[in-house]
PDB file of C-alpha atoms and ligand atoms in Angstrom:
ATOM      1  CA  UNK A 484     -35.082   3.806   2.732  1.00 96.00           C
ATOM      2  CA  UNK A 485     -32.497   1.479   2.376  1.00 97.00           C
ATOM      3  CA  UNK A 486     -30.362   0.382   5.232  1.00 97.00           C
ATOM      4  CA  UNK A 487     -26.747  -0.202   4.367  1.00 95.00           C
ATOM      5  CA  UNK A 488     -23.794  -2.169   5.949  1.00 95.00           C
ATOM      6  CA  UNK A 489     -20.243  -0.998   6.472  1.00 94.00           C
ATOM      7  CA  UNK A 490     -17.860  -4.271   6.671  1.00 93.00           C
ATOM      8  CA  UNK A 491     -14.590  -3.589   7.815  1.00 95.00           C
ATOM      9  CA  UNK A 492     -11.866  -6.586   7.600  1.00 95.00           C
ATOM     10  CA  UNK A 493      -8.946  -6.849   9.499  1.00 98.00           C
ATOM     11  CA  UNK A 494      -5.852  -9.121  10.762  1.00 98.00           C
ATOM     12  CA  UNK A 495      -5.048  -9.518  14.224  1.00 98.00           C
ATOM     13  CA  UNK A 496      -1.894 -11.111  15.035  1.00 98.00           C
ATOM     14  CA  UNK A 497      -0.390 -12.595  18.479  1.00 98.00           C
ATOM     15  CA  UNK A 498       3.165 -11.807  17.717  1.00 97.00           C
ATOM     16  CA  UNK A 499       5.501  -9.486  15.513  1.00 97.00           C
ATOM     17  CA  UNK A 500       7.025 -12.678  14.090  1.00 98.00           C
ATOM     18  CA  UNK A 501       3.750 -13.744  12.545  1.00 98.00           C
ATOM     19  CA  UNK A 502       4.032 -11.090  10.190  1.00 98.00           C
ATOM     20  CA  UNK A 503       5.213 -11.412   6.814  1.00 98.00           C
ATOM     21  CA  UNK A 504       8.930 -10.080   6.513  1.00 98.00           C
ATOM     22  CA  UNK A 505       8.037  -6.402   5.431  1.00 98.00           C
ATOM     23  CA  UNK A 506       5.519  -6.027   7.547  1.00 98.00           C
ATOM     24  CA  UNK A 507       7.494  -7.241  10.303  1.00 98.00           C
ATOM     25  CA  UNK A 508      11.059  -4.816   9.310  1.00 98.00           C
ATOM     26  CA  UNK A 509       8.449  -2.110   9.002  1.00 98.00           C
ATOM     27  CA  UNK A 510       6.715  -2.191  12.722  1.00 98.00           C
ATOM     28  CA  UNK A 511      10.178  -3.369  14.177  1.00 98.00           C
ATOM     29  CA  UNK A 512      10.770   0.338  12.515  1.00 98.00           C
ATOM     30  CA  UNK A 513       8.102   1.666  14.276  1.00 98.00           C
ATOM     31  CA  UNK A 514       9.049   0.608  17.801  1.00 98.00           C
ATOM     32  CA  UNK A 515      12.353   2.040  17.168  1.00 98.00           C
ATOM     33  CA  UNK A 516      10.625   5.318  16.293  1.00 98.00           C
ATOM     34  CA  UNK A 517       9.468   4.974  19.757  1.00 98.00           C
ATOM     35  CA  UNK A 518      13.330   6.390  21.309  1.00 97.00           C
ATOM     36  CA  UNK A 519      12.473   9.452  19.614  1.00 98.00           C
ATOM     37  CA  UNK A 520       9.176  10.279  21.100  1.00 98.00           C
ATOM     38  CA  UNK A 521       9.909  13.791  22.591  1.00 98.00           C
ATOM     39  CA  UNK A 522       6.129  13.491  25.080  1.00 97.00           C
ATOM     40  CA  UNK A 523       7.349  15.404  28.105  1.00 97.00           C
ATOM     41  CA  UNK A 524       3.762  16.083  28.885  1.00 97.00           C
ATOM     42  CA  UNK A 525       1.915  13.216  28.274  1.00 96.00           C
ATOM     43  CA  UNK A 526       4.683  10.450  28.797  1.00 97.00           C
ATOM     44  CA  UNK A 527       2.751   8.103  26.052  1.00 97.00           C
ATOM     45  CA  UNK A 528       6.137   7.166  23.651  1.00 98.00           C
ATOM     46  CA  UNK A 529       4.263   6.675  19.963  1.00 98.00           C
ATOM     47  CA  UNK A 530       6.846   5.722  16.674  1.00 98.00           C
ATOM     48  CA  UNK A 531       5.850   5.187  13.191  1.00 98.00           C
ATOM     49  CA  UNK A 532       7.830   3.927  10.135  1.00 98.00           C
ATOM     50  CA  UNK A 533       6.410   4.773   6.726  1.00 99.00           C
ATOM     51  CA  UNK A 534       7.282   2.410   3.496  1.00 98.00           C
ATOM     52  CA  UNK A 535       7.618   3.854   0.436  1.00 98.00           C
ATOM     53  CA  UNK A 536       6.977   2.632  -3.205  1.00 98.00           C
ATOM     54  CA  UNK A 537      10.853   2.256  -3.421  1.00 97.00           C
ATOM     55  CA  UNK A 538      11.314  -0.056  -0.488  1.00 98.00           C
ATOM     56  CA  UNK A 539      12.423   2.945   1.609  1.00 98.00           C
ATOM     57  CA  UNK A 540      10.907   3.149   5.324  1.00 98.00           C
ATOM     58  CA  UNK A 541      10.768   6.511   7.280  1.00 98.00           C
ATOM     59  CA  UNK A 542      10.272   6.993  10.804  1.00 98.00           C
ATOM     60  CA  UNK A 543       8.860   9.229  13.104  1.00 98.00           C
ATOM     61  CA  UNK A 544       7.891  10.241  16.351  1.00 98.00           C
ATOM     62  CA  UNK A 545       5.540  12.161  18.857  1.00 98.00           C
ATOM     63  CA  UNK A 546       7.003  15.222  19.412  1.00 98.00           C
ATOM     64  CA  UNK A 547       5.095  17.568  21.923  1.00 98.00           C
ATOM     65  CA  UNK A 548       5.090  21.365  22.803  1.00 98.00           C
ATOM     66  CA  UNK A 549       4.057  23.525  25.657  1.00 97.00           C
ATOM     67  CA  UNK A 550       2.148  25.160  23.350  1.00 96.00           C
ATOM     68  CA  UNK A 551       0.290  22.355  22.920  1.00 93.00           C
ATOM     69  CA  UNK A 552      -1.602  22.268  18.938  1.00 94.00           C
ATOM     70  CA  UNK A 553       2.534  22.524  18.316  1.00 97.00           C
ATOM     71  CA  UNK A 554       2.823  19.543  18.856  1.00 98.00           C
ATOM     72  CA  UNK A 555       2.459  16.434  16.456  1.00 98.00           C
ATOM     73  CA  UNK A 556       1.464  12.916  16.095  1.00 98.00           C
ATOM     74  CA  UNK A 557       4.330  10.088  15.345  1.00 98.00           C
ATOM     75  CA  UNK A 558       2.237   9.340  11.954  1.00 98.00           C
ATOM     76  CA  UNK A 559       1.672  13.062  10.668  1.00 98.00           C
ATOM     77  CA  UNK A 560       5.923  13.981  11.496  1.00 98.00           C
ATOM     78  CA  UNK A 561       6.796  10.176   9.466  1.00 98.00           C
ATOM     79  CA  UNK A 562       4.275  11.343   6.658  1.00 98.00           C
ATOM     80  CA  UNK A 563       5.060  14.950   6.265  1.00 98.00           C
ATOM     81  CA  UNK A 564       8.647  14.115   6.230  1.00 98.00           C
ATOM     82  CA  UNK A 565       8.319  10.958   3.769  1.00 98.00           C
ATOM     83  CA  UNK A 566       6.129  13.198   1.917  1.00 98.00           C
ATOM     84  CA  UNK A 567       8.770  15.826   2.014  1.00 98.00           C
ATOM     85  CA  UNK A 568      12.157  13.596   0.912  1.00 98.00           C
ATOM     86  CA  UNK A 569      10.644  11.452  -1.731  1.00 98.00           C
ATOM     87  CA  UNK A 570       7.711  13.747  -3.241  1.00 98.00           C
ATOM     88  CA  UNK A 571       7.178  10.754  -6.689  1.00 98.00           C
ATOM     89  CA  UNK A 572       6.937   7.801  -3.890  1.00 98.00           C
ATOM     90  CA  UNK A 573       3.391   6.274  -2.989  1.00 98.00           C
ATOM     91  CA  UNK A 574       3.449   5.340   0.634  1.00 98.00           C
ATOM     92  CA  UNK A 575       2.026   1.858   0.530  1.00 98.00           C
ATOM     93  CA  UNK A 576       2.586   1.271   4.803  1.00 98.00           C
ATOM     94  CA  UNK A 577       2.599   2.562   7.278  1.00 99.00           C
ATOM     95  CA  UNK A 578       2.805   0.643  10.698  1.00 98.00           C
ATOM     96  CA  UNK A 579       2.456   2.590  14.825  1.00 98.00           C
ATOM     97  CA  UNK A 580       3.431   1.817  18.032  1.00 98.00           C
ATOM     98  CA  UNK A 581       2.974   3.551  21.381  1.00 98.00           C
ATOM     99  CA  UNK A 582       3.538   3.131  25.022  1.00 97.00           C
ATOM    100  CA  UNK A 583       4.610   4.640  28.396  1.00 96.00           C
ATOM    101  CA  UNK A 584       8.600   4.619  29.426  1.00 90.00           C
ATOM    102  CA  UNK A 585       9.220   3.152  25.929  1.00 84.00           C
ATOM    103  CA  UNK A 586       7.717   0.050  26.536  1.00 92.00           C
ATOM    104  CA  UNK A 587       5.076  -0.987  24.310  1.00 96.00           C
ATOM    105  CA  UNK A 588       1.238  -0.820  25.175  1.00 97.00           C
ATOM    106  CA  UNK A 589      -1.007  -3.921  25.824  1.00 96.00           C
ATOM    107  CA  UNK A 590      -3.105  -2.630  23.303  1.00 96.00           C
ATOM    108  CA  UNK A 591      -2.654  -1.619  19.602  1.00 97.00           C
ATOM    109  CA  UNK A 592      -1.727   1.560  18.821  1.00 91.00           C
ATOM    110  CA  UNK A 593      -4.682   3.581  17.192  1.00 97.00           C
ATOM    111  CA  UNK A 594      -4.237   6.293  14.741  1.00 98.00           C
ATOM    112  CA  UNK A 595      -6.418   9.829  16.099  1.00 98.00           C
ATOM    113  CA  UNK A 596      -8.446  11.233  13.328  1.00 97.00           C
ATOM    114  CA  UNK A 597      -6.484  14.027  12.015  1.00 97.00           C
ATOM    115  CA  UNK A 598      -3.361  11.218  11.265  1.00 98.00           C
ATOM    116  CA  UNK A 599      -6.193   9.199   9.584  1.00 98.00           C
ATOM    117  CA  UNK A 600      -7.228  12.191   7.386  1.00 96.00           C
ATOM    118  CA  UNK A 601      -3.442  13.104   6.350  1.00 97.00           C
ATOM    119  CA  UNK A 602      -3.156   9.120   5.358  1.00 98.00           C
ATOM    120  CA  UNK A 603      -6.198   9.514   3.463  1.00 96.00           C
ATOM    121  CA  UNK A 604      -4.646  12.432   2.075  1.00 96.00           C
ATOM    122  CA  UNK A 605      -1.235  10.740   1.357  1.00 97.00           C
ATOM    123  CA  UNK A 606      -2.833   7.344  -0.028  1.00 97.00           C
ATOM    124  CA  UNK A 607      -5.072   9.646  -2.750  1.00 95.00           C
ATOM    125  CA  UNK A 608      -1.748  11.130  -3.904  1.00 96.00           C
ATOM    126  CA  UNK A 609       0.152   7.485  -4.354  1.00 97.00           C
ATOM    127  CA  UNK A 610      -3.051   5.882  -6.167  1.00 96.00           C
ATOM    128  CA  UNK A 611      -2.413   2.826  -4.570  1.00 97.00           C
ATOM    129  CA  UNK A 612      -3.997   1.334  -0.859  1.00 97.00           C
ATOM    130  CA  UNK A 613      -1.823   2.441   1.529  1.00 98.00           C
ATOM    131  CA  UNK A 614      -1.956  -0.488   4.559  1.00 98.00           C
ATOM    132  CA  UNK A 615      -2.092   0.132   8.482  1.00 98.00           C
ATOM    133  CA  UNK A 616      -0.514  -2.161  11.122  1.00 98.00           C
ATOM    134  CA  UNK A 617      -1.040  -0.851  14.781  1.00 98.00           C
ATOM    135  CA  UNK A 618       1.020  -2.610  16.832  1.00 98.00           C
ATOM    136  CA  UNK A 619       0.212  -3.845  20.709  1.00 98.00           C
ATOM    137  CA  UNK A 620       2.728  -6.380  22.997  1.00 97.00           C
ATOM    138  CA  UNK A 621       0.899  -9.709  21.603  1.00 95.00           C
ATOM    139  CA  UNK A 622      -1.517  -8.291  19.841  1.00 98.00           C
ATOM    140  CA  UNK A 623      -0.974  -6.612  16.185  1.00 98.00           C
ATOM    141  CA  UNK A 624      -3.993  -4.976  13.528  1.00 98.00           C
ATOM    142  CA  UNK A 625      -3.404  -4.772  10.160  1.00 98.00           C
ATOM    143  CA  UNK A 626      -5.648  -3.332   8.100  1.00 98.00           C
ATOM    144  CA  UNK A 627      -5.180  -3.405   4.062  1.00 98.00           C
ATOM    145  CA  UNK A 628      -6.353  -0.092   3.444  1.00 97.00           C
ATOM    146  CA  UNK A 629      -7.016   3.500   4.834  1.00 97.00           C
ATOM    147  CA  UNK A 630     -10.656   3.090   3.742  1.00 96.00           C
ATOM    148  CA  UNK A 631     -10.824   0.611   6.585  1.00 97.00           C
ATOM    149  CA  UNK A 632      -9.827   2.923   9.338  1.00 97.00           C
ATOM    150  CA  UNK A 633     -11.642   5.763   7.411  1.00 96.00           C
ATOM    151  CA  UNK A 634     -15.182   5.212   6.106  1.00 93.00           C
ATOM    152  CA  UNK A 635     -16.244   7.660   3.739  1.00 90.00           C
ATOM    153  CA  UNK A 636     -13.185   9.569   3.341  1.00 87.00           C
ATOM    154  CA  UNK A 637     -13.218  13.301   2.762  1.00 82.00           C
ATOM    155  CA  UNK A 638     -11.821  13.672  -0.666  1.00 76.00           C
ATOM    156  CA  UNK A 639     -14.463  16.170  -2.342  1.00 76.00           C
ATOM    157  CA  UNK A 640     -12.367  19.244  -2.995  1.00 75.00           C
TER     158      UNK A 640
HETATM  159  N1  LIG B 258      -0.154  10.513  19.532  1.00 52.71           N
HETATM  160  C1  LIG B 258       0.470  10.081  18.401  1.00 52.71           C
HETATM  161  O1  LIG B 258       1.671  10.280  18.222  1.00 52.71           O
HETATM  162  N2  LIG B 258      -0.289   9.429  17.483  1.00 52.71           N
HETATM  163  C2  LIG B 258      -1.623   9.225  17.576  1.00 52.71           C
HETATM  164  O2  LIG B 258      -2.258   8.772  16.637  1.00 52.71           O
HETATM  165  C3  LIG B 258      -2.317   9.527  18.833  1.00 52.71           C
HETATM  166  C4  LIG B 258      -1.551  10.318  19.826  1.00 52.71           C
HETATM  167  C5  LIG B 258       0.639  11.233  20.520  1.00 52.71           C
HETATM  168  C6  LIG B 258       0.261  12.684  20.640  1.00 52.71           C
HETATM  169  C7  LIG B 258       0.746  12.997  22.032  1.00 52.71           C
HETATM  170  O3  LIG B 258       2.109  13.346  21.941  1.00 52.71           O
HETATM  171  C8  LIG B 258       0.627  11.684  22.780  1.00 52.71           C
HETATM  172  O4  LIG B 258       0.484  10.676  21.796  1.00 52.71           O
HETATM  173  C9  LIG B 258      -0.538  11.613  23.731  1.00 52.71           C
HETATM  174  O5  LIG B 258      -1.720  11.939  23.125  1.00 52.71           O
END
C-alpha cells in the first residue's frame, strides 16, 4: 500500500480589484448575472459569466421552477448556452457569484457537483484548463483548473 497525497492550489484574493483585468471584467460579469437570478423559492441570487477562447464572456443565472429538478444552476444555464452559441470556442473561465436580495455573500460562491461535472465536461471538449474564480464580498478563489475543484474527474466513457 501506498498512501498518496492530493494537493490542491489556489488564490484567495481580498478584493475584485486585485485581480488581473480579465479576471476582474469576467466576475464583474458574474455579479451582473446576479439581476437575472429568477430564485423565487430559495431567494439565494447566483450569476456566472463564461469566457470564451475568442474573448467573448456569457452570462447566466439561477433560474428555479416549482417543479423543482426544472430548475438550473447559474453555471450549467452560462455553459449550456456558451456551449450552444459558439460550439468551436474552448471556455477557458468561468467566474460565480451568489447572494440573498442581490447582494453578494460573505463567502465565495461554490460550484455544486453536477456544475462541476458539466465544467469537467466542457473543459475536455476545449483541450485547454478551463479556470474557476468564486467570488465572496472581500474574499475571491481562483482556482487554475477544473481538476482542482474536481479530483479524479469522470471522463471514462
Ligand atoms: N445554485 C446555483 O445557481 N449554482 C450553484 O452552484 C449552487 C446553487 C442555485 C440553485 C438554486 O436556484 C439556488 O442556488 C439555491 O440552491
Amino acid at each position: 500500500m501506498t498512501e498518496k497525497n492530493i494537493d490542491i492550489r489556489f488564490k484567495e484574493y481580498s478584493s475584485l480589484d486585485e485581480l488581473e483585468a480579465s479576471d476582474r471584467e469576467l466576475a464583474d460579469a458574474a455579479i451582473d448575472a446576479m439581476k437575472g437570478s429568477y430564485a423565487p423559492y430559495s431567494h439565494f441570487n447566483v450569476g456566472a459569466a463564461v469566457r470564451l477562447s475568442n474573448g467573448e464572456i456569457v452570462q447566466g443565472a439561477n433560474q428555479e421552477n416549482a417543479a423543482f429538478p426544472s430548475g438550473l444552476c447559474a453555471e450549467r444555464t452560462a455553459m449550456f448556452a456558451a456551449g450552444a452559441r459558439y460550439p468551436d470556442k474552448a471556455m477557458t473561465s468561468i467566474a460565480l457569484a451568489g447572494g440573498v436580495m442581490g447582494r453578494l455573500a460573505k463567502s465565495p460562491a461554490t460550484p455544486c457537483g453536477a456544475c462541476r461535472q458539466v465544467m469537467a465536461q466542457y473543459q475536455l471538449k476545449g483541450g485547454r484548463p478551463m479556470s474557476v474564480i468564486m467570488i465572496g464580498d472581500g474574499k475571491i478563489w481562483k482556482f487554475d483548473s477544473v481538476d482542482d475543484i474536481l479530483p479524479l474527474i469522470f471522463d471514462s466513457i
